[in-house]
Short mmCIF file of C-alpha atoms and ligand atoms in Angstrom, two decimals:
data_model
loop_
_atom_site.label_atom_id
_atom_site.label_comp_id
_atom_site.label_asym_id
_atom_site.label_seq_id
_atom_site.Cartn_x
_atom_site.Cartn_y
_atom_site.Cartn_z
CA MET A 26 86.12 71.01 308.61
CA ILE A 27 82.85 72.59 307.69
CA TYR A 28 82.01 72.91 311.28
CA HIS A 29 84.70 75.46 311.67
CA ILE A 30 83.26 78.02 309.33
CA PRO A 31 81.90 80.54 311.82
CA TRP A 32 79.93 82.76 309.28
CA LEU A 33 77.80 79.97 307.93
CA HIS A 34 74.31 79.93 309.57
CA THR A 35 73.16 76.71 311.01
CA PRO A 36 70.74 75.16 308.33
CA VAL A 37 73.37 75.72 305.56
CA ARG A 38 76.01 74.18 307.84
CA THR A 39 73.82 71.18 308.55
CA VAL A 40 73.06 70.50 304.91
CA LEU A 41 76.69 70.87 304.06
CA ALA A 42 77.71 68.60 306.84
CA ILE A 43 75.32 65.90 305.71
CA TRP A 44 76.49 66.25 302.09
CA HIS A 45 80.13 66.10 303.37
CA GLN A 46 79.38 62.96 305.34
CA LEU A 47 77.60 61.11 302.52
CA THR A 48 79.84 62.04 299.58
CA LYS A 49 83.15 62.71 301.07
CA SER A 50 83.49 60.03 303.68
CA GLU A 51 80.59 57.76 304.35
CA ILE A 52 79.38 56.97 300.74
CA PRO A 53 82.17 58.29 298.46
CA GLU A 54 80.88 56.15 295.72
CA LEU A 55 78.01 58.61 295.20
CA ALA A 56 80.61 60.99 293.79
CA LYS A 57 81.34 58.72 290.89
CA GLY A 58 80.91 60.27 287.47
CA SER A 59 78.31 57.68 286.46
CA VAL A 60 75.91 58.76 289.29
CA LEU A 61 73.16 61.05 288.36
CA MET A 62 70.71 62.55 291.04
CA ARG A 63 67.84 64.89 290.52
CA GLU A 64 67.59 65.89 294.11
CA ARG A 65 70.82 64.96 295.92
CA ARG A 66 69.49 66.25 299.19
CA ARG A 67 66.34 64.08 299.11
CA VAL A 68 68.63 60.98 298.44
CA GLU A 69 70.80 62.01 301.45
CA GLU A 70 67.84 62.35 303.70
CA THR A 71 66.29 59.19 302.66
CA ILE A 72 69.41 57.25 303.24
CA HIS A 73 69.84 58.96 306.59
CA ALA A 74 66.23 58.07 307.67
CA MET A 75 66.70 54.44 306.44
CA LYS A 76 69.95 54.15 308.49
CA GLN A 77 68.21 55.51 311.56
CA ALA A 78 65.46 52.80 311.24
CA GLY A 79 68.03 50.08 310.54
CA ALA A 80 68.05 46.79 308.64
CA GLY A 81 64.97 45.54 310.45
CA SER A 82 62.77 48.11 308.61
CA LEU A 83 64.24 47.47 305.23
CA GLN A 84 63.28 45.38 302.29
CA VAL A 85 64.90 45.45 298.74
CA ILE A 86 62.88 45.05 295.66
CA SER A 87 64.81 44.39 292.48
CA ASP A 88 64.15 43.62 288.80
CA PHE A 89 66.29 40.89 287.49
CA ASP A 90 67.32 40.94 283.84
CA MET A 91 69.82 43.87 283.19
CA THR A 92 69.50 44.92 286.88
CA LEU A 93 70.87 42.09 288.89
CA THR A 94 72.50 40.69 285.76
CA ARG A 95 74.91 42.70 283.51
CA PHE A 96 73.79 44.31 280.35
CA SER A 97 76.92 43.49 278.49
CA HIS A 98 80.35 41.97 278.90
CA ASP A 99 83.49 42.39 276.57
CA GLY A 100 81.22 44.36 274.14
CA LYS A 101 78.64 41.57 274.00
CA ARG A 102 75.11 41.58 275.28
CA VAL A 103 74.69 39.27 278.32
CA PRO A 104 71.66 37.04 277.93
CA THR A 105 68.37 37.61 279.67
CA THR A 106 66.45 34.71 281.12
CA HIS A 107 64.47 34.51 277.88
CA ASN A 108 67.69 34.61 275.82
CA ILE A 109 69.12 31.79 277.76
CA LEU A 110 66.31 29.62 276.38
CA GLU A 111 67.46 30.32 272.80
CA ASN A 112 69.68 27.31 272.74
CA ARG A 113 69.74 24.26 270.54
CA LEU A 114 69.49 22.06 273.67
CA LEU A 115 65.89 23.46 274.06
CA MET A 116 64.71 24.82 270.73
CA ASN A 117 65.15 24.21 267.03
CA GLU A 118 67.02 26.74 264.88
CA ASP A 119 64.00 28.15 263.34
CA SER A 120 62.36 28.98 266.54
CA THR A 121 65.54 30.52 267.96
CA LYS A 122 65.71 32.75 264.95
CA LYS A 123 62.02 33.75 265.48
CA MET A 124 62.62 34.65 269.19
CA ARG A 125 65.66 36.68 268.08
CA ASP A 126 63.58 38.53 265.42
CA LEU A 127 60.90 39.25 268.03
CA LEU A 128 63.51 40.68 270.46
CA ASN A 129 64.88 42.88 267.59
CA THR A 130 61.34 44.09 266.81
CA TYR A 131 59.99 44.72 270.37
CA TYR A 132 62.95 45.48 272.56
CA PRO A 133 63.52 48.86 270.72
CA ILE A 134 59.85 49.61 271.53
CA GLU A 135 60.30 48.64 275.19
CA ILE A 136 63.02 51.28 275.56
CA ASP A 137 61.72 53.89 273.15
CA ALA A 138 61.66 57.22 275.00
CA SER A 139 59.26 58.79 272.45
CA ARG A 140 56.37 56.35 273.03
CA SER A 141 54.15 56.45 276.19
CA ILE A 142 53.77 53.49 278.50
CA GLU A 143 50.02 53.28 277.39
CA GLU A 144 51.18 52.89 273.87
CA LYS A 145 53.69 50.17 274.77
CA LEU A 146 51.34 48.10 276.94
CA PRO A 147 49.51 46.11 274.28
CA LEU A 148 52.80 45.69 272.28
CA MET A 149 54.57 44.18 275.24
CA VAL A 150 51.65 41.69 275.85
CA GLU A 151 51.93 40.80 272.14
CA TRP A 152 55.71 40.20 272.47
CA TRP A 153 55.49 38.08 275.71
CA THR A 154 52.49 36.09 274.39
CA LYS A 155 54.20 35.23 271.10
CA VAL A 156 57.41 34.29 272.77
CA HIS A 157 55.60 32.03 275.32
CA GLU A 158 53.62 30.34 272.61
CA LEU A 159 56.81 29.59 270.79
CA LEU A 160 58.42 28.14 273.94
CA ILE A 161 55.30 25.87 274.54
CA GLN A 162 55.51 24.72 270.89
CA GLN A 163 59.14 23.79 271.35
CA ARG A 164 58.27 21.46 274.22
CA ILE A 165 61.01 22.89 276.46
CA ARG A 166 62.41 20.20 278.78
CA LYS A 167 62.70 21.06 282.48
CA ASP A 168 65.78 18.75 282.90
CA MET A 169 67.79 20.74 280.25
CA LEU A 170 67.35 24.13 281.90
CA ALA A 171 70.35 23.76 284.16
CA GLN A 172 72.68 22.89 281.29
CA ALA A 173 71.32 25.83 279.23
CA VAL A 174 72.03 28.25 282.00
CA LYS A 175 75.56 26.77 282.46
CA VAL A 176 76.59 27.36 278.81
CA SER A 177 74.62 30.72 278.42
CA GLY A 178 77.32 33.25 279.54
CA THR A 179 74.83 34.86 281.83
CA MET A 180 76.55 36.96 284.48
CA LEU A 181 75.44 38.80 287.50
CA ARG A 182 76.60 42.49 287.89
CA ASP A 183 80.04 42.83 289.41
CA ASP A 184 79.86 42.36 293.16
CA CYS A 185 76.21 41.44 292.93
CA ARG A 186 76.88 38.30 295.06
CA LEU A 187 78.03 40.65 297.71
CA LEU A 188 74.66 42.32 297.74
CA PHE A 189 72.90 38.88 297.98
CA ASP A 190 75.20 37.72 300.82
CA ARG A 191 74.94 40.93 302.88
CA LEU A 192 71.11 40.96 302.59
CA ALA A 193 71.05 37.34 303.78
CA GLU A 194 73.43 38.06 306.59
CA GLN A 195 71.26 41.01 307.74
CA GLN A 196 68.14 39.11 307.24
CA VAL A 197 66.71 41.73 304.94
CA PRO A 198 64.20 40.21 302.38
CA LEU A 199 65.06 40.49 298.74
CA LEU A 200 62.02 40.46 296.42
CA ILE A 201 63.08 39.82 292.93
CA PHE A 202 60.35 40.85 290.58
CA SER A 203 61.00 39.78 287.05
CA ALA A 204 59.13 39.68 283.73
CA GLY A 205 61.67 36.98 282.73
CA VAL A 206 61.25 33.23 283.20
CA GLY A 207 61.15 32.27 286.96
CA ASP A 208 62.48 28.76 286.48
CA VAL A 209 65.59 30.05 284.54
CA LEU A 210 66.14 32.90 287.04
CA GLU A 211 66.12 30.44 290.01
CA GLU A 212 68.72 28.39 288.10
CA VAL A 213 71.03 31.39 287.50
CA ILE A 214 70.98 32.39 291.17
CA GLN A 215 71.34 28.76 292.28
CA GLN A 216 74.43 28.34 290.14
CA ASN A 217 75.85 31.52 291.63
CA HIS A 218 75.26 30.13 295.03
CA VAL A 219 73.04 33.15 296.16
CA PHE A 220 69.59 31.60 296.43
CA HIS A 221 69.43 32.28 300.10
CA SER A 222 66.34 31.83 302.19
CA ASN A 223 65.61 35.66 302.27
CA VAL A 224 65.11 35.66 298.44
CA HIS A 225 61.49 35.72 297.20
CA ILE A 226 60.77 35.61 293.48
CA ILE A 227 57.78 36.81 291.46
CA SER A 228 58.04 35.98 287.82
CA ASN A 229 56.72 33.98 284.88
CA TYR A 230 56.91 30.29 285.93
CA MET A 231 56.71 27.40 283.61
CA ASP A 232 54.06 24.69 284.08
CA PHE A 233 55.55 21.30 283.06
CA ASP A 234 53.47 18.13 282.46
CA HIS A 235 54.26 14.97 284.35
CA THR A 236 57.04 14.09 281.90
CA GLY A 237 58.81 17.36 282.45
CA VAL A 238 57.77 19.03 279.03
CA LEU A 239 56.52 22.64 279.07
CA GLN A 240 52.80 22.86 278.53
CA ALA A 241 51.91 26.36 279.70
CA PHE A 242 52.94 29.34 281.87
CA LYS A 243 51.46 29.59 285.41
CA GLY A 244 49.35 32.54 286.51
CA GLN A 245 49.02 36.00 285.10
CA LEU A 246 51.57 37.06 282.47
CA ILE A 247 54.15 39.60 283.85
CA HIS A 248 55.78 41.92 281.39
CA THR A 249 57.83 45.06 281.80
CA TYR A 250 54.95 47.49 282.27
CA ASN A 251 52.42 45.55 284.33
CA LYS A 252 54.62 44.98 287.54
CA ARG A 253 52.13 47.05 289.57
CA GLU A 254 49.53 44.26 289.55
CA GLY A 255 52.03 41.62 290.74
CA ALA A 256 53.35 44.20 293.37
CA VAL A 257 50.03 44.27 295.04
CA HIS A 258 49.95 40.47 295.25
CA ALA A 259 53.47 40.34 296.55
CA ALA A 260 52.75 42.76 299.39
CA GLY A 261 50.86 39.88 301.00
CA LEU A 262 54.15 38.04 301.58
CA ARG A 263 54.78 37.67 305.38
CA ALA A 264 58.46 38.34 305.18
CA LEU A 265 57.84 41.77 303.88
CA GLN A 266 55.40 42.82 306.63
CA GLY A 267 56.57 45.60 308.92
CA ARG A 268 59.40 46.73 306.67
CA PRO A 269 58.26 50.20 305.43
CA ASN A 270 61.66 51.16 303.98
CA VAL A 271 62.37 50.11 300.48
CA LEU A 272 65.31 50.16 298.28
CA LEU A 273 64.22 49.54 294.77
CA LEU A 274 66.49 48.59 291.87
CA GLY A 275 65.50 48.49 288.17
CA ASP A 276 66.50 49.17 284.74
CA SER A 277 63.21 50.03 283.11
CA LEU A 278 60.67 52.87 283.95
CA GLY A 279 58.25 50.01 284.42
CA ASP A 280 60.20 48.76 287.34
CA LEU A 281 59.26 51.78 289.32
CA THR A 282 55.82 50.34 290.08
CA MET A 283 57.38 47.29 291.92
CA ALA A 284 56.82 48.97 295.26
CA ASP A 285 53.32 49.89 294.65
CA GLY A 286 51.96 47.27 296.83
CA VAL A 287 53.96 48.22 299.96
CA SER A 288 51.43 49.44 302.57
CA GLN A 289 52.22 52.71 304.39
CA PRO A 290 55.87 53.00 303.06
CA HIS A 291 57.98 55.30 305.00
CA ASN A 292 60.95 55.82 302.76
CA ILE A 293 61.52 54.54 299.21
CA LEU A 294 64.87 55.01 297.43
CA THR A 295 64.83 54.08 293.72
CA ILE A 296 67.98 53.28 291.70
CA GLY A 297 67.80 52.94 287.93
CA PHE A 298 70.46 51.44 285.80
CA LEU A 299 70.60 53.36 282.53
CA ASN A 300 72.14 50.69 280.30
CA ASP A 301 71.73 51.93 276.80
CA GLN A 302 70.12 54.68 274.75
CA VAL A 303 71.70 56.96 277.33
CA GLU A 304 71.14 60.32 275.74
CA GLU A 305 67.69 59.68 274.54
CA ARG A 306 66.56 58.35 278.01
CA LYS A 307 68.71 60.33 280.54
CA GLU A 308 66.21 63.04 281.17
CA SER A 309 63.28 60.67 281.81
CA TYR A 310 65.37 58.41 284.09
CA VAL A 311 66.73 61.33 286.14
CA ASN A 312 63.13 62.54 286.51
CA ALA A 313 61.86 59.15 287.55
CA PHE A 314 64.60 57.50 289.66
CA ASP A 315 66.20 58.92 292.64
CA ILE A 316 69.64 57.72 291.61
CA VAL A 317 70.50 56.93 287.99
CA LEU A 318 73.58 54.81 287.28
CA VAL A 319 74.91 55.36 283.71
CA LYS A 320 76.45 52.38 281.97
CA ASP A 321 77.57 51.02 285.33
CA GLU A 322 78.00 47.24 285.30
CA THR A 323 78.73 47.03 288.96
CA MET A 324 76.71 46.81 292.13
CA ASP A 325 79.10 49.36 293.84
CA ILE A 326 76.39 51.96 294.47
CA PRO A 327 73.61 49.67 295.94
CA ASN A 328 76.31 47.96 297.96
CA ALA A 329 77.75 51.11 299.34
CA ILE A 330 74.31 52.40 300.33
CA LEU A 331 73.23 49.10 301.88
CA SER A 332 76.41 48.80 303.77
CA HIS A 333 75.78 52.37 305.15
CA ILE A 334 72.21 51.70 306.01
CA THR A 335 72.92 48.34 307.77
CA SER A 336 76.00 49.51 309.60
CA SER A 337 75.42 50.04 313.23
CA ARG A 338 73.92 53.35 314.15
CA LYS A 339 76.01 56.09 315.77
CA LYS A 340 74.70 57.72 318.94
CA GLN A 341 72.86 60.94 318.18
P1 LIG B 414 63.02 41.64 283.83
O1 LIG B 414 61.66 42.11 284.28
O2 LIG B 414 63.66 40.64 284.70
O3 LIG B 414 64.02 42.84 283.45
O4 LIG B 414 62.85 40.87 282.45
C1 LIG B 414 62.30 41.55 281.32
C2 LIG B 414 63.30 41.65 280.23
O5 LIG B 414 63.32 40.42 279.46
C3 LIG B 414 62.86 42.78 279.38
O6 LIG B 414 63.70 43.93 279.52
C4 LIG B 414 63.10 42.27 277.92
C5 LIG B 414 63.70 40.92 278.10
N1 LIG B 414 63.10 39.91 277.14
C6 LIG B 414 64.06 39.25 276.33
O7 LIG B 414 65.20 39.49 276.44
N2 LIG B 414 63.55 38.31 275.37
C7 LIG B 414 62.20 38.10 275.29
O8 LIG B 414 61.84 37.23 274.47
C8 LIG B 414 61.28 38.79 276.13
C9 LIG B 414 59.87 38.42 276.07
C10 LIG B 414 61.78 39.60 277.08
MG1 LIG B 415 65.10 44.40 283.52
#
């Protein structure tokens, strides 16, 4: 329709045509009320460029807790991988309470829009260190993890399985980069039948002794605000080589550094789930992520974008 307005000069017509294509027909989901964009045009151009390059140039980098998993369900918080361990199968009541108290102290700091990341950094290290020490003291048993996940009520975001399946089908690598607990994360995706061969995970992994009892955590601690360091390490993964286009998904401002290791990126599109403290954090999220999804418990937008990028290219 836009093509038939004769008095519009060409650049305006072109922009309107792209906008029309993306919002009105090809990605109608972007017009949802929960979608915020600082620069809609940049988003459109990036998606367009990614589609031109095709699935073979793409990698997806995603956070796990509260990004691939839901934030809440039926008014109740959905457990994170750490929360899943707060179970009498694995820990005594006193330690479970201590872990909850730590969460109630430090999570508000993690998401506090009035504090700088520099200010939060040592507090996050403090939180993760205390929790990991507590877990080691509790002598967590490897053979109980599957059962703890089963009864936990953990849930992937609606239609998240579709995202996993489509990426596997298109052979697009999915790098899950989590400050949660890797062993628990693997169990969650295993039980959802989506631990496909294109999935790569960077997380805090447990180190069990020969009897299957937790004795330490492996490697360098990953918390919400030091993902940049792990990102550089992850960039060495062979599966990610030659894929300069990145779709990044996260729920924390710290997640934005997950693509910092990608060498010579061409296009990076960042999507941020703004789960809570919406009014306080909206501005900082809109300034930081290309697309912000407000209280959206579905994978509709990433799925729609992916489906668009990976569908066959039209002749120019
Ligand atoms: P993510 O990087 O996969 O999102 O995992 C980090 C989240 O885990 C972070 O947002 C806070 C959460 N967390 C807990 O829920 N309980 C804990 O004890 C800790 C240390 C973190
Ligand atoms: Mg998260």
